[in-house]
């Protein structure tokens, strides 16, 4: 998924219906994720398809939240 993909403008968190942010991978072992900083939840993107079911989201720790914020805004 590209940062300028028009799909990003309409994707929303399944829990709070707010916008999600594309976070680039932090190395070859990780993939892109969509992140909701308000709830500190990330959603994986598998084979280019965002997994936006509530059960597919993962709660992140405060330390990981800070890291994801840095990767969102380099």
Coordinates of C-alpha atoms in Angstrom, one line a residue, residues 6-73:
X6 CA -6.9 7.0 -2.0
X7 CA -8.1 4.0 0.0
X8 CA -6.3 5.3 3.1
X9 CA -8.7 8.3 3.1
X10 CA -11.7 6.1 3.6
X11 CA -10.4 3.3 5.8
X12 CA -11.5 3.5 9.4
X13 CA -10.8 1.7 12.7
X14 CA -13.6 -0.9 13.2
X15 CA -13.8 0.0 16.9
X16 CA -13.9 3.9 17.0
X17 CA -14.6 4.6 13.3
X18 CA -11.7 7.1 13.3
X19 CA -8.9 7.4 10.7
X20 CA -6.0 5.0 10.5
X21 CA -2.4 5.8 9.7
X22 CA -0.2 3.8 7.4
X23 CA 3.1 2.9 9.2
X24 CA 6.0 1.7 7.0
X25 CA 7.9 -1.5 7.9
X26 CA 10.8 -1.2 10.3
X27 CA 12.9 -3.8 8.5
X28 CA 12.6 -6.7 6.2
X29 CA 11.0 -9.0 8.8
X30 CA 8.0 -6.6 9.4
X31 CA 5.3 -5.5 7.1
X32 CA 3.2 -2.4 6.8
X33 CA 0.5 -1.9 9.4
X34 CA -2.4 0.5 9.8
X35 CA -2.4 2.2 13.2
X36 CA -4.9 3.8 15.4
X37 CA -3.0 6.0 17.9
X38 CA -6.1 6.9 19.8
X39 CA -6.7 3.3 20.9
X40 CA -3.1 2.1 20.5
X41 CA -4.2 -0.7 18.1
X42 CA -2.5 -1.8 15.0
X43 CA -4.0 -3.8 12.1
X44 CA -1.9 -5.9 9.8
X45 CA -1.8 -5.6 6.0
X46 CA -1.5 -9.1 4.5
X47 CA -0.7 -9.4 0.7
X48 CA -1.8 -5.8 0.3
X49 CA -5.2 -6.3 2.0
X50 CA -5.9 -4.5 5.3
X51 CA -7.2 -6.8 8.0
X52 CA -9.8 -4.6 9.7
X53 CA -11.8 -7.0 11.8
X54 CA -11.8 -6.0 15.5
X55 CA -10.3 -9.4 16.3
X56 CA -7.4 -8.8 13.9
X57 CA -6.2 -5.7 15.7
X58 CA -3.5 -5.9 18.3
X59 CA -3.1 -3.7 21.4
X60 CA 0.4 -2.2 21.6
X61 CA 2.4 -1.3 24.7
X62 CA 3.3 2.3 25.5
X63 CA 6.9 1.8 24.3
X64 CA 5.7 0.3 21.0
X65 CA 3.1 3.2 20.7
X66 CA 6.0 5.7 20.9
X67 CA 8.0 3.8 18.2
X68 CA 5.0 3.6 15.9
X69 CA 4.4 7.4 16.3
X70 CA 8.0 8.0 15.3
X71 CA 7.7 5.8 12.2
X72 CA 4.5 7.6 11.2
X73 CA 6.2 11.0 11.4

